[in-house]
PDB file of C-alpha atoms in Angstrom:
ATOM      1  CA  MET Y   1     -40.834  57.809-245.756  1.00 37.00           C
ATOM      2  CA  THR Y   2     -43.566  54.980-247.055  1.00 35.00           C
ATOM      3  CA  ARG Y   3     -41.314  52.356-247.703  1.00 35.00           C
ATOM      4  CA  SER Y   4     -39.504  52.568-244.158  1.00 37.00           C
ATOM      5  CA  SER Y   5     -42.638  51.925-243.051  1.00 38.00           C
ATOM      6  CA  THR Y   6     -44.625  49.548-244.761  1.00 35.00           C
ATOM      7  CA  ALA Y   7     -41.325  47.543-244.513  1.00 37.00           C
ATOM      8  CA  SER Y   8     -41.166  47.639-240.547  1.00 38.00           C
ATOM      9  CA  VAL Y   9     -44.925  46.081-240.999  1.00 35.00           C
ATOM     10  CA  ASP Y  10     -43.934  43.471-243.084  1.00 36.00           C
ATOM     11  CA  VAL Y  11     -41.141  42.584-240.865  1.00 36.00           C
ATOM     12  CA  ASP Y  12     -43.282  42.680-237.826  1.00 37.00           C
ATOM     13  CA  ARG Y  13     -46.132  40.224-239.240  1.00 39.00           C
ATOM     14  CA  PRO Y  14     -43.980  36.530-238.655  1.00 37.00           C
ATOM     15  CA  THR Y  15     -44.842  37.411-234.843  1.00 39.00           C
ATOM     16  CA  SER Y  16     -48.111  35.499-235.050  1.00 41.00           C
ATOM     17  CA  PRO Y  17     -48.374  32.221-235.672  1.00 38.00           C
ATOM     18  CA  GLY Y  18     -50.670  32.485-238.544  1.00 39.00           C
ATOM     19  CA  SER Y  19     -48.559  34.829-240.747  1.00 40.00           C
ATOM     20  CA  ARG Y  20     -45.571  32.913-240.637  1.00 40.00           C
ATOM     21  CA  GLN Y  21     -47.009  30.303-243.333  1.00 36.00           C
ATOM     22  CA  ALA Y  22     -46.636  33.510-245.036  1.00 37.00           C
ATOM     23  CA  ARG Y  23     -42.927  34.131-245.577  1.00 41.00           C
ATOM     24  CA  PRO Y  24     -41.502  34.149-248.330  1.00 37.00           C
ATOM     25  CA  PRO Y  25     -39.058  31.351-249.761  1.00 38.00           C
ATOM     26  CA  GLY Y  26     -36.220  34.384-248.567  1.00 40.00           C
ATOM     27  CA  ALA Y  27     -37.406  34.320-244.978  1.00 44.00           C
ATOM     28  CA  THR Y  28     -34.539  31.929-243.342  1.00 67.00           C
ATOM     29  CA  ASP Y  29     -32.192  34.798-244.790  1.00 70.00           C
ATOM     30  CA  GLY Y  30     -33.972  37.408-243.284  1.00 81.00           C
ATOM     31  CA  THR Y  31     -34.791  35.614-239.684  1.00 86.00           C
ATOM     32  CA  ILE Y  32     -30.398  34.906-239.256  1.00 87.00           C
ATOM     33  CA  ALA Y  33     -29.822  38.180-239.905  1.00 90.00           C
ATOM     34  CA  ALA Y  34     -32.681  39.164-236.664  1.00 90.00           C
ATOM     35  CA  TYR Y  35     -31.025  36.553-234.835  1.00 90.00           C
ATOM     36  CA  GLY Y  36     -27.562  37.688-234.962  1.00 91.00           C
ATOM     37  CA  LEU Y  37     -29.411  41.404-234.326  1.00 92.00           C
ATOM     38  CA  CYS Y  38     -31.088  40.168-231.277  1.00 92.00           C
ATOM     39  CA  ALA Y  39     -27.288  38.600-230.564  1.00 91.00           C
ATOM     40  CA  VAL Y  40     -25.734  41.467-231.031  1.00 93.00           C
ATOM     41  CA  ALA Y  41     -28.227  43.511-228.862  1.00 92.00           C
ATOM     42  CA  MET Y  42     -28.032  41.772-225.986  1.00 88.00           C
ATOM     43  CA  VAL Y  43     -24.096  41.663-225.578  1.00 88.00           C
ATOM     44  CA  LEU Y  44     -24.071  45.409-225.483  1.00 89.00           C
ATOM     45  CA  VAL Y  45     -26.396  45.216-222.637  1.00 83.00           C
ATOM     46  CA  GLY Y  46     -24.837  42.147-220.935  1.00 79.00           C
ATOM     47  CA  ALA Y  47     -21.650  44.288-220.987  1.00 79.00           C
ATOM     48  CA  SER Y  48     -23.841  47.307-219.319  1.00 76.00           C
ATOM     49  CA  PHE Y  49     -23.622  45.587-216.173  1.00 71.00           C
ATOM     50  CA  THR Y  50     -20.287  46.409-215.494  1.00 72.00           C
ATOM     51  CA  ALA Y  51     -20.657  50.187-216.725  1.00 75.00           C
ATOM     52  CA  SER Y  52     -24.064  50.611-214.798  1.00 74.00           C
ATOM     53  CA  ALA Y  53     -21.419  49.331-210.957  1.00 74.00           C
ATOM     54  CA  ALA Y  54     -19.570  52.307-212.437  1.00 79.00           C
ATOM     55  CA  LEU Y  55     -22.726  54.648-211.416  1.00 83.00           C
ATOM     56  CA  ALA Y  56     -23.079  53.092-207.948  1.00 76.00           C
ATOM     57  CA  ASP Y  57     -23.158  56.811-206.144  1.00 84.00           C
ATOM     58  CA  TYR Y  58     -24.179  58.598-209.123  1.00 88.00           C
ATOM     59  CA  PRO Y  59     -27.580  60.008-208.707  1.00 89.00           C
ATOM     60  CA  VAL Y  60     -29.967  56.916-210.460  1.00 85.00           C
ATOM     61  CA  PHE Y  61     -32.951  58.760-211.756  1.00 90.00           C
ATOM     62  CA  GLY Y  62     -30.803  62.234-213.331  1.00 91.00           C
ATOM     63  CA  GLY Y  63     -28.604  59.740-214.294  1.00 91.00           C
ATOM     64  CA  GLN Y  64     -31.055  57.433-216.122  1.00 90.00           C
ATOM     65  CA  ALA Y  65     -33.147  60.514-217.457  1.00 94.00           C
ATOM     66  CA  ALA Y  66     -29.644  62.114-219.019  1.00 93.00           C
ATOM     67  CA  ARG Y  67     -28.710  58.417-220.353  1.00 92.00           C
ATOM     68  CA  TYR Y  68     -32.374  58.290-222.367  1.00 95.00           C
ATOM     69  CA  ALA Y  69     -32.877  61.574-223.384  1.00 96.00           C
ATOM     70  CA  VAL Y  70     -29.345  61.556-224.955  1.00 96.00           C
ATOM     71  CA  ALA Y  71     -30.598  58.469-226.880  1.00 95.00           C
ATOM     72  CA  ALA Y  72     -33.709  59.842-227.473  1.00 96.00           C
ATOM     73  CA  LEU Y  73     -32.334  63.006-229.651  1.00 96.00           C
ATOM     74  CA  CYS Y  74     -29.815  60.557-231.198  1.00 96.00           C
ATOM     75  CA  LEU Y  75     -32.692  58.490-232.704  1.00 96.00           C
ATOM     76  CA  PHE Y  76     -34.780  60.815-233.386  1.00 96.00           C
ATOM     77  CA  ALA Y  77     -31.483  61.782-235.387  1.00 96.00           C
ATOM     78  CA  VAL Y  78     -32.116  58.641-237.208  1.00 95.00           C
ATOM     79  CA  MET Y  79     -35.382  58.735-238.081  1.00 95.00           C
ATOM     80  CA  ARG Y  80     -34.415  62.288-239.673  1.00 94.00           C
ATOM     81  CA  TRP Y  81     -31.386  61.080-241.468  1.00 95.00           C
ATOM     82  CA  ARG Y  82     -33.773  58.056-242.610  1.00 93.00           C
ATOM     83  CA  ARG Y  83     -36.974  60.088-243.548  1.00 93.00           C
ATOM     84  CA  VAL Y  84     -38.917  57.998-240.844  1.00 92.00           C
ATOM     85  CA  SER Y  85     -41.807  60.088-240.328  1.00 93.00           C
ATOM     86  CA  PHE Y  86     -43.466  61.090-237.322  1.00 91.00           C
ATOM     87  CA  VAL Y  87     -46.593  59.438-236.542  1.00 91.00           C
ATOM     88  CA  LEU Y  88     -48.669  60.584-233.737  1.00 92.00           C
ATOM     89  CA  PRO Y  89     -49.645  57.045-231.731  1.00 94.00           C
ATOM     90  CA  SER Y  90     -53.314  56.778-230.907  1.00 94.00           C
ATOM     91  CA  PRO Y  91     -54.154  56.788-227.235  1.00 94.00           C
ATOM     92  CA  ARG Y  92     -53.991  53.468-226.908  1.00 95.00           C
ATOM     93  CA  GLN Y  93     -50.828  53.229-228.151  1.00 95.00           C
ATOM     94  CA  ALA Y  94     -49.513  56.199-226.610  1.00 95.00           C
ATOM     95  CA  ALA Y  95     -51.052  54.267-223.149  1.00 95.00           C
ATOM     96  CA  ARG Y  96     -48.603  51.407-223.755  1.00 96.00           C
ATOM     97  CA  LEU Y  97     -45.426  53.147-224.790  1.00 96.00           C
ATOM     98  CA  ALA Y  98     -45.991  54.875-221.520  1.00 95.00           C
ATOM     99  CA  ALA Y  99     -45.952  51.332-219.505  1.00 96.00           C
ATOM    100  CA  LEU Y 100     -43.452  49.997-221.996  1.00 96.00           C
ATOM    101  CA  ALA Y 101     -41.330  53.320-220.983  1.00 95.00           C
ATOM    102  CA  ALA Y 102     -41.858  52.754-216.840  1.00 95.00           C
ATOM    103  CA  THR Y 103     -41.182  49.021-216.873  1.00 95.00           C
ATOM    104  CA  GLY Y 104     -38.477  47.895-219.649  1.00 91.00           C
ATOM    105  CA  LEU Y 105     -36.860  51.432-218.972  1.00 91.00           C
ATOM    106  CA  THR Y 106     -37.191  52.970-216.190  1.00 89.00           C
ATOM    107  CA  GLY Y 107     -37.937  50.094-214.296  1.00 90.00           C
ATOM    108  CA  PHE Y 108     -35.029  48.065-215.245  1.00 86.00           C
ATOM    109  CA  SER Y 109     -32.007  50.921-215.562  1.00 76.00           C
ATOM    110  CA  ALA Y 110     -33.004  51.765-211.824  1.00 79.00           C
ATOM    111  CA  PHE Y 111     -33.430  48.339-210.400  1.00 87.00           C
ATOM    112  CA  VAL Y 112     -30.173  47.299-212.001  1.00 79.00           C
ATOM    113  CA  VAL Y 113     -28.242  50.150-210.884  1.00 75.00           C
ATOM    114  CA  LEU Y 114     -29.277  50.157-207.225  1.00 81.00           C
ATOM    115  CA  ALA Y 115     -29.308  45.763-206.951  1.00 83.00           C
ATOM    116  CA  THR Y 116     -25.636  46.633-207.573  1.00 75.00           C
ATOM    117  CA  ARG Y 117     -25.461  48.357-204.768  1.00 77.00           C
ATOM    118  CA  HIS Y 118     -26.922  45.042-202.618  1.00 80.00           C
ATOM    119  CA  ALA Y 119     -25.656  42.885-204.989  1.00 77.00           C
ATOM    120  CA  GLU Y 120     -22.997  41.423-207.321  1.00 73.00           C
ATOM    121  CA  PRO Y 121     -22.723  42.316-210.647  1.00 69.00           C
ATOM    122  CA  SER Y 122     -22.399  38.604-211.628  1.00 68.00           C
ATOM    123  CA  LEU Y 123     -25.966  37.601-209.232  1.00 74.00           C
ATOM    124  CA  VAL Y 124     -27.673  40.272-210.927  1.00 76.00           C
ATOM    125  CA  GLY Y 125     -27.438  39.417-214.364  1.00 71.00           C
ATOM    126  CA  ALA Y 126     -28.275  35.549-213.598  1.00 74.00           C
ATOM    127  CA  VAL Y 127     -31.214  36.609-212.072  1.00 80.00           C
ATOM    128  CA  VAL Y 128     -31.982  38.635-215.303  1.00 78.00           C
ATOM    129  CA  GLY Y 129     -30.935  35.787-217.380  1.00 74.00           C
ATOM    130  CA  ALA Y 130     -34.106  33.749-216.854  1.00 79.00           C
ATOM    131  CA  THR Y 131     -35.813  36.189-218.916  1.00 82.00           C
ATOM    132  CA  PRO Y 132     -35.999  33.325-222.006  1.00 82.00           C
ATOM    133  CA  VAL Y 133     -38.116  30.538-219.497  1.00 79.00           C
ATOM    134  CA  VAL Y 134     -40.153  34.414-218.664  1.00 81.00           C
ATOM    135  CA  LEU Y 135     -41.319  35.317-222.189  1.00 83.00           C
ATOM    136  CA  ALA Y 136     -41.204  31.952-223.829  1.00 79.00           C
ATOM    137  CA  ALA Y 137     -43.900  31.083-220.722  1.00 77.00           C
ATOM    138  CA  THR Y 138     -45.254  33.645-221.599  1.00 79.00           C
ATOM    139  CA  GLN Y 139     -45.770  33.214-225.111  1.00 74.00           C
ATOM    140  CA  ALA Y 140     -47.226  29.857-224.816  1.00 71.00           C
ATOM    141  CA  VAL Y 141     -50.047  31.108-222.742  1.00 73.00           C
ATOM    142  CA  ARG Y 142     -50.192  34.073-224.873  1.00 73.00           C
ATOM    143  CA  GLU Y 143     -51.208  32.099-227.603  1.00 68.00           C
ATOM    144  CA  ARG Y 144     -52.712  29.479-225.897  1.00 65.00           C
ATOM    145  CA  ARG Y 145     -49.960  26.328-227.479  1.00 66.00           C
ATOM    146  CA  LEU Y 146     -47.303  24.989-225.536  1.00 60.00           C
ATOM    147  CA  ALA Y 147     -44.264  24.989-227.732  1.00 69.00           C
ATOM    148  CA  PRO Y 148     -42.077  22.054-225.912  1.00 76.00           C
ATOM    149  CA  ARG Y 149     -38.800  22.853-227.022  1.00 77.00           C
ATOM    150  CA  THR Y 150     -38.862  26.305-226.935  1.00 75.00           C
ATOM    151  CA  LEU Y 151     -39.204  26.050-223.421  1.00 76.00           C
ATOM    152  CA  ALA Y 152     -37.240  23.339-223.121  1.00 83.00           C
ATOM    153  CA  ALA Y 153     -34.320  25.681-224.533  1.00 81.00           C
ATOM    154  CA  ALA Y 154     -35.221  28.794-222.192  1.00 80.00           C
ATOM    155  CA  ALA Y 155     -34.502  26.266-219.635  1.00 82.00           C
ATOM    156  CA  VAL Y 156     -31.180  25.044-220.773  1.00 85.00           C
ATOM    157  CA  VAL Y 157     -30.136  28.529-221.717  1.00 83.00           C
ATOM    158  CA  THR Y 158     -31.084  29.719-218.464  1.00 78.00           C
ATOM    159  CA  ALA Y 159     -29.334  27.174-216.496  1.00 81.00           C
ATOM    160  CA  GLY Y 160     -26.371  28.014-218.795  1.00 80.00           C
ATOM    161  CA  VAL Y 161     -26.782  31.236-217.179  1.00 75.00           C
ATOM    162  CA  VAL Y 162     -27.247  30.836-213.838  1.00 72.00           C
ATOM    163  CA  LEU Y 163     -23.732  28.048-214.183  1.00 77.00           C
ATOM    164  CA  ALA Y 164     -21.669  31.003-215.312  1.00 71.00           C
ATOM    165  CA  GLU Y 165     -22.871  33.183-213.066  1.00 64.00           C
ATOM    166  CA  GLY Y 166     -22.461  30.642-210.257  1.00 64.00           C
ATOM    167  CA  VAL Y 167     -24.859  32.304-207.089  1.00 57.00           C
ATOM    168  CA  GLY Y 168     -23.111  35.382-206.300  1.00 60.00           C
ATOM    169  CA  SER Y 169     -23.936  37.413-203.274  1.00 61.00           C
ATOM    170  CA  ALA Y 170     -26.453  39.591-202.433  1.00 61.00           C
ATOM    171  CA  ASP Y 171     -28.506  40.824-199.432  1.00 73.00           C
ATOM    172  CA  PRO Y 172     -32.461  40.031-199.516  1.00 79.00           C
ATOM    173  CA  LEU Y 173     -33.277  43.593-200.755  1.00 84.00           C
ATOM    174  CA  GLY Y 174     -30.830  43.185-204.168  1.00 80.00           C
ATOM    175  CA  LEU Y 175     -32.655  40.054-204.580  1.00 82.00           C
ATOM    176  CA  LEU Y 176     -35.163  41.276-204.812  1.00 88.00           C
ATOM    177  CA  LEU Y 177     -33.999  44.521-206.445  1.00 89.00           C
ATOM    178  CA  ALA Y 178     -32.480  42.202-209.397  1.00 85.00           C
ATOM    179  CA  VAL Y 179     -36.388  40.325-209.613  1.00 88.00           C
ATOM    180  CA  GLY Y 180     -37.368  43.767-210.229  1.00 92.00           C
ATOM    181  CA  ALA Y 181     -35.535  44.007-213.267  1.00 89.00           C
ATOM    182  CA  LEU Y 182     -36.194  40.684-214.615  1.00 88.00           C
ATOM    183  CA  ALA Y 183     -39.775  41.242-214.508  1.00 92.00           C
ATOM    184  CA  CYS Y 184     -38.882  44.856-216.305  1.00 93.00           C
ATOM    185  CA  GLU Y 185     -36.501  42.717-219.015  1.00 87.00           C
ATOM    186  CA  ALA Y 186     -39.563  40.726-220.028  1.00 90.00           C
ATOM    187  CA  ALA Y 187     -41.770  43.868-220.096  1.00 92.00           C
ATOM    188  CA  PHE Y 188     -39.389  45.605-222.192  1.00 92.00           C
ATOM    189  CA  SER Y 189     -40.135  42.907-225.353  1.00 91.00           C
ATOM    190  CA  LEU Y 190     -44.020  41.634-224.521  1.00 92.00           C
ATOM    191  CA  LEU Y 191     -44.873  45.411-224.343  1.00 93.00           C
ATOM    192  CA  ALA Y 192     -43.421  46.303-227.422  1.00 94.00           C
ATOM    193  CA  VAL Y 193     -44.565  42.869-229.634  1.00 91.00           C
ATOM    194  CA  PRO Y 194     -48.179  45.002-230.360  1.00 92.00           C
ATOM    195  CA  LEU Y 195     -46.422  48.489-231.299  1.00 94.00           C
ATOM    196  CA  LEU Y 196     -43.946  46.998-233.768  1.00 94.00           C
ATOM    197  CA  PRO Y 197     -46.351  46.114-236.962  1.00 93.00           C
ATOM    198  CA  THR Y 198     -47.664  49.768-236.797  1.00 93.00           C
ATOM    199  CA  LEU Y 199     -44.724  52.139-235.661  1.00 94.00           C
ATOM    200  CA  GLY Y 200     -41.525  49.964-236.467  1.00 94.00           C
ATOM    201  CA  ALA Y 201     -38.408  49.172-234.215  1.00 94.00           C
ATOM    202  CA  LEU Y 202     -37.271  52.480-234.535  1.00 94.00           C
ATOM    203  CA  ARG Y 203     -40.724  55.021-233.461  1.00 95.00           C
ATOM    204  CA  VAL Y 204     -40.736  52.209-230.391  1.00 96.00           C
ATOM    205  CA  SER Y 205     -37.296  52.992-229.567  1.00 95.00           C
ATOM    206  CA  ALA Y 206     -37.279  56.969-230.437  1.00 96.00           C
ATOM    207  CA  TYR Y 207     -40.695  56.854-227.894  1.00 97.00           C
ATOM    208  CA  ALA Y 208     -39.582  55.001-225.996  1.00 96.00           C
ATOM    209  CA  CYS Y 209     -36.477  56.871-224.658  1.00 96.00           C
ATOM    210  CA  ALA Y 210     -38.242  60.364-225.136  1.00 96.00           C
ATOM    211  CA  ALA Y 211     -40.869  58.424-222.408  1.00 96.00           C
ATOM    212  CA  ALA Y 212     -38.922  57.240-220.309  1.00 95.00           C
ATOM    213  CA  VAL Y 213     -37.385  61.214-219.568  1.00 96.00           C
ATOM    214  CA  PRO Y 214     -39.913  62.752-217.749  1.00 95.00           C
ATOM    215  CA  GLN Y 215     -41.047  59.843-215.765  1.00 93.00           C
ATOM    216  CA  LEU Y 216     -36.828  59.428-214.595  1.00 93.00           C
ATOM    217  CA  LEU Y 217     -36.823  63.591-213.681  1.00 94.00           C
ATOM    218  CA  LEU Y 218     -40.531  63.136-211.659  1.00 93.00           C
ATOM    219  CA  LEU Y 219     -38.741  60.632-209.695  1.00 90.00           C
ATOM    220  CA  GLY Y 220     -35.232  61.629-209.358  1.00 90.00           C
ATOM    221  CA  LEU Y 221     -37.571  65.187-207.836  1.00 92.00           C
ATOM    222  CA  LEU Y 222     -39.676  63.379-205.365  1.00 88.00           C
ATOM    223  CA  ALA Y 223     -36.648  60.653-204.187  1.00 84.00           C
ATOM    224  CA  PRO Y 224     -33.516  62.858-201.527  1.00 88.00           C
ATOM    225  CA  GLY Y 225     -31.004  63.763-202.348  1.00 87.00           C
ATOM    226  CA  PRO Y 226     -29.980  65.725-205.811  1.00 91.00           C
ATOM    227  CA  LEU Y 227     -31.113  65.038-209.568  1.00 90.00           C
ATOM    228  CA  LEU Y 228     -28.197  65.277-210.628  1.00 90.00           C
ATOM    229  CA  ALA Y 229     -24.010  65.334-210.578  1.00 91.00           C
ATOM    230  CA  VAL Y 230     -21.253  66.827-211.866  1.00 91.00           C
ATOM    231  CA  PRO Y 231     -19.703  63.062-213.401  1.00 89.00           C
ATOM    232  CA  ASP Y 232     -16.607  61.892-212.752  1.00 91.00           C
ATOM    233  CA  GLY Y 233     -14.270  60.625-216.103  1.00 90.00           C
ATOM    234  CA  GLY Y 234     -15.619  57.150-215.199  1.00 88.00           C
ATOM    235  CA  GLU Y 235     -19.554  57.645-214.374  1.00 90.00           C
ATOM    236  CA  LEU Y 236     -19.363  60.029-217.617  1.00 92.00           C
ATOM    237  CA  ALA Y 237     -17.702  57.395-219.918  1.00 90.00           C
ATOM    238  CA  ALA Y 238     -20.580  55.203-218.283  1.00 89.00           C
ATOM    239  CA  LEU Y 239     -23.270  57.217-219.217  1.00 92.00           C
ATOM    240  CA  ALA Y 240     -22.010  57.928-222.836  1.00 92.00           C
ATOM    241  CA  TYR Y 241     -21.584  53.662-223.128  1.00 91.00           C
ATOM    242  CA  LEU Y 242     -25.238  53.367-222.032  1.00 91.00           C
ATOM    243  CA  SER Y 243     -26.812  56.359-223.972  1.00 93.00           C
ATOM    244  CA  VAL Y 244     -25.203  55.691-226.720  1.00 94.00           C
ATOM    245  CA  VAL Y 245     -24.519  51.878-227.162  1.00 93.00           C
ATOM    246  CA  VAL Y 246     -26.634  50.249-224.831  1.00 90.00           C
ATOM    247  CA  THR Y 247     -29.834  52.598-225.310  1.00 92.00           C
ATOM    248  CA  ALA Y 248     -29.786  53.885-228.789  1.00 93.00           C
ATOM    249  CA  VAL Y 249     -28.055  51.281-230.895  1.00 94.00           C
ATOM    250  CA  ALA Y 250     -29.195  47.787-229.127  1.00 93.00           C
ATOM    251  CA  PHE Y 251     -32.981  48.884-228.460  1.00 93.00           C
ATOM    252  CA  LEU Y 252     -33.027  49.476-232.130  1.00 93.00           C
ATOM    253  CA  LEU Y 253     -31.597  46.092-232.661  1.00 94.00           C
ATOM    254  CA  TRP Y 254     -33.137  43.913-230.103  1.00 93.00           C
ATOM    255  CA  TYR Y 255     -36.644  45.553-231.546  1.00 95.00           C
ATOM    256  CA  THR Y 256     -35.890  44.974-235.518  1.00 93.00           C
ATOM    257  CA  GLY Y 257     -34.584  41.706-234.227  1.00 93.00           C
ATOM    258  CA  LEU Y 258     -37.757  41.039-232.040  1.00 92.00           C
ATOM    259  CA  ALA Y 259     -40.229  41.897-234.836  1.00 90.00           C
ATOM    260  CA  ARG Y 260     -39.094  38.983-237.080  1.00 90.00           C
ATOM    261  CA  VAL Y 261     -38.838  36.326-234.960  1.00 87.00           C
ATOM    262  CA  GLY Y 262     -41.223  36.957-231.864  1.00 86.00           C
ATOM    263  CA  ALA Y 263     -40.710  37.331-228.094  1.00 85.00           C
ATOM    264  CA  ALA Y 264     -40.243  33.454-227.482  1.00 83.00           C
ATOM    265  CA  ARG Y 265     -37.673  32.798-230.016  1.00 85.00           C
ATOM    266  CA  ALA Y 266     -35.688  36.352-229.606  1.00 87.00           C
ATOM    267  CA  GLY Y 267     -35.779  35.584-225.860  1.00 85.00           C
ATOM    268  CA  LEU Y 268     -33.279  33.208-226.285  1.00 85.00           C
ATOM    269  CA  PHE Y 269     -30.580  35.570-227.076  1.00 88.00           C
ATOM    270  CA  ALA Y 270     -31.312  37.063-223.381  1.00 82.00           C
ATOM    271  CA  GLY Y 271     -28.733  34.476-222.057  1.00 80.00           C
ATOM    272  CA  LEU Y 272     -26.380  36.342-223.650  1.00 83.00           C
ATOM    273  CA  MET Y 273     -26.488  39.351-221.291  1.00 77.00           C
ATOM    274  CA  PRO Y 274     -25.013  37.360-218.367  1.00 72.00           C
ATOM    275  CA  VAL Y 275     -21.986  35.666-220.341  1.00 78.00           C
ATOM    276  CA  ALA Y 276     -21.067  38.663-221.319  1.00 81.00           C
ATOM    277  CA  ALA Y 277     -21.082  40.400-218.307  1.00 75.00           C
ATOM    278  CA  LEU Y 278     -18.657  37.963-217.150  1.00 73.00           C
ATOM    279  CA  VAL Y 279     -16.844  38.584-220.372  1.00 78.00           C
ATOM    280  CA  ALA Y 280     -16.698  42.074-219.321  1.00 75.00           C
ATOM    281  CA  SER Y 281     -15.743  41.669-216.122  1.00 71.00           C
ATOM    282  CA  LEU Y 282     -13.028  39.511-216.964  1.00 74.00           C
ATOM    283  CA  ALA Y 283     -11.724  41.999-219.536  1.00 75.00           C
ATOM    284  CA  LEU Y 284     -12.134  44.515-216.923  1.00 69.00           C
ATOM    285  CA  GLY Y 285     -10.187  42.822-214.361  1.00 69.00           C
ATOM    286  CA  VAL Y 286     -13.275  43.020-212.033  1.00 64.00           C
ATOM    287  CA  GLU Y 287     -13.560  39.069-211.500  1.00 65.00           C
ATOM    288  CA  THR Y 288     -11.177  35.859-212.485  1.00 68.00           C
ATOM    289  CA  PRO Y 289     -12.034  33.112-215.362  1.00 66.00           C
ATOM    290  CA  THR Y 290     -13.603  30.221-213.786  1.00 71.00           C
ATOM    291  CA  ALA Y 291     -14.600  26.532-214.951  1.00 76.00           C
ATOM    292  CA  HIS Y 292     -17.742  27.056-214.454  1.00 74.00           C
ATOM    293  CA  GLY Y 293     -17.849  29.996-216.432  1.00 73.00           C
ATOM    294  CA  VAL Y 294     -16.700  28.180-219.369  1.00 75.00           C
ATOM    295  CA  ALA Y 295     -19.379  24.998-219.153  1.00 82.00           C
ATOM    296  CA  GLY Y 296     -21.616  28.269-218.556  1.00 78.00           C
ATOM    297  CA  ALA Y 297     -20.957  29.556-221.930  1.00 77.00           C
ATOM    298  CA  LEU Y 298     -21.018  26.416-223.624  1.00 81.00           C
ATOM    299  CA  VAL Y 299     -24.636  25.524-221.907  1.00 84.00           C
ATOM    300  CA  VAL Y 300     -25.830  28.550-223.215  1.00 84.00           C
ATOM    301  CA  ALA Y 301     -24.482  28.042-226.201  1.00 81.00           C
ATOM    302  CA  ALA Y 302     -25.898  24.514-226.121  1.00 84.00           C
ATOM    303  CA  GLY Y 303     -29.585  26.213-225.018  1.00 82.00           C
ATOM    304  CA  LEU Y 304     -29.420  28.638-228.361  1.00 83.00           C
ATOM    305  CA  ALA Y 305     -28.478  25.733-230.763  1.00 82.00           C
ATOM    306  CA  LEU Y 306     -31.879  24.068-229.498  1.00 81.00           C
ATOM    307  CA  GLY Y 307     -34.316  26.431-230.033  1.00 78.00           C
ATOM    308  CA  LEU Y 308     -32.986  27.781-232.958  1.00 76.00           C
ATOM    309  CA  SER Y 309     -32.547  24.999-235.184  1.00 74.00           C
ATOM    310  CA  SER Y 310     -36.141  23.863-234.642  1.00 53.00           C
ATOM    311  CA  SER Y 311     -37.153  26.985-235.641  1.00 48.00           C
ATOM    312  CA  ARG Y 312     -35.628  26.892-239.162  1.00 45.00           C
ATOM    313  CA  ARG Y 313     -36.899  23.777-239.787  1.00 45.00           C
ATOM    314  CA  ALA Y 314     -40.827  24.800-238.647  1.00 43.00           C
ATOM    315  CA  PRO Y 315     -41.536  26.808-241.776  1.00 43.00           C
ATOM    316  CA  ARG Y 316     -40.675  24.030-243.836  1.00 43.00           C
ATOM    317  CA  ARG Y 317     -43.363  21.986-242.896  1.00 40.00           C
ATOM    318  CA  ARG Y 318     -46.098  24.611-242.836  1.00 43.00           C
ATOM    319  CA  ARG Y 319     -45.336  25.427-246.377  1.00 42.00           C
ATOM    320  CA  THR Y 320     -45.551  21.745-247.696  1.00 38.00           C
ATOM    321  CA  ARG Y 321     -48.839  21.392-245.616  1.00 42.00           C
ATOM    322  CA  VAL Y 322     -50.352  24.996-246.975  1.00 37.00           C
ATOM    323  CA  THR Y 323     -49.033  23.014-250.551  1.00 38.00           C
ATOM    324  CA  ALA Y 324     -51.055  20.286-250.208  1.00 37.00           C
TER     325      ALA Y 324
END
């Protein structure tokens, strides 16, 4: 148990600028692995937009409460299996976890499902695809230093997202809901960063999912209509995919990678979400392949290469200065 907790702290330290100088020689391999975790997580989340569309007629808040309850049980089971101890969060950590659940989980899920009622899934994915720019800009403001290459890479990734998804169609409410999903997606990473060094990715994922359940149940009781309904086959499959794959698995992968590389660089992989959403739509026959979709995916790849290649060279330059 102690070993697991210590490992989570070590993984988080590179998120602060000063601690990156102390990375061990083998950190490059760990960083590349973290990139892989972030990429897989965003692909899984991106593919979920089509699943969310299948829940357009299902009670929003009750369905999402069931989703996060199942995910929390899965994550707590993993904690028990890995012998990761339960740590009672401090009041400040509990408040941050509640805010994380209210935005990155409760808010994001509700915004996405509601947005698909007023907009095409591709448009929702395109708006949420601006997450890399939001995260890169926010980190630049927090650290009071501008990273032009990272910001440029984020802009390229976002441009590729817009090119791949196109403008799409939506009414004004659908566009507003999509922007709300974007804000919540950014909060999902930004609010978690201070929690990861002390709680670790597994605890943050489990605690946040558990915190989202009462929030969603309360909203469901206050909202008009039924809290829950008997799902049909498609809705049950969508809820199962969202609960286990998109929430329990993807959350853990994302927070593990985020702890290693920080919000700005991890945020670049958010560009894979709409690309994955488009691929899933093509695979299911919801949309047809287009030239701009392929071109957009290539632009996203170029943006990732631009941002991540610069980050691999940075530690070598810093170690040289420290040694000198």
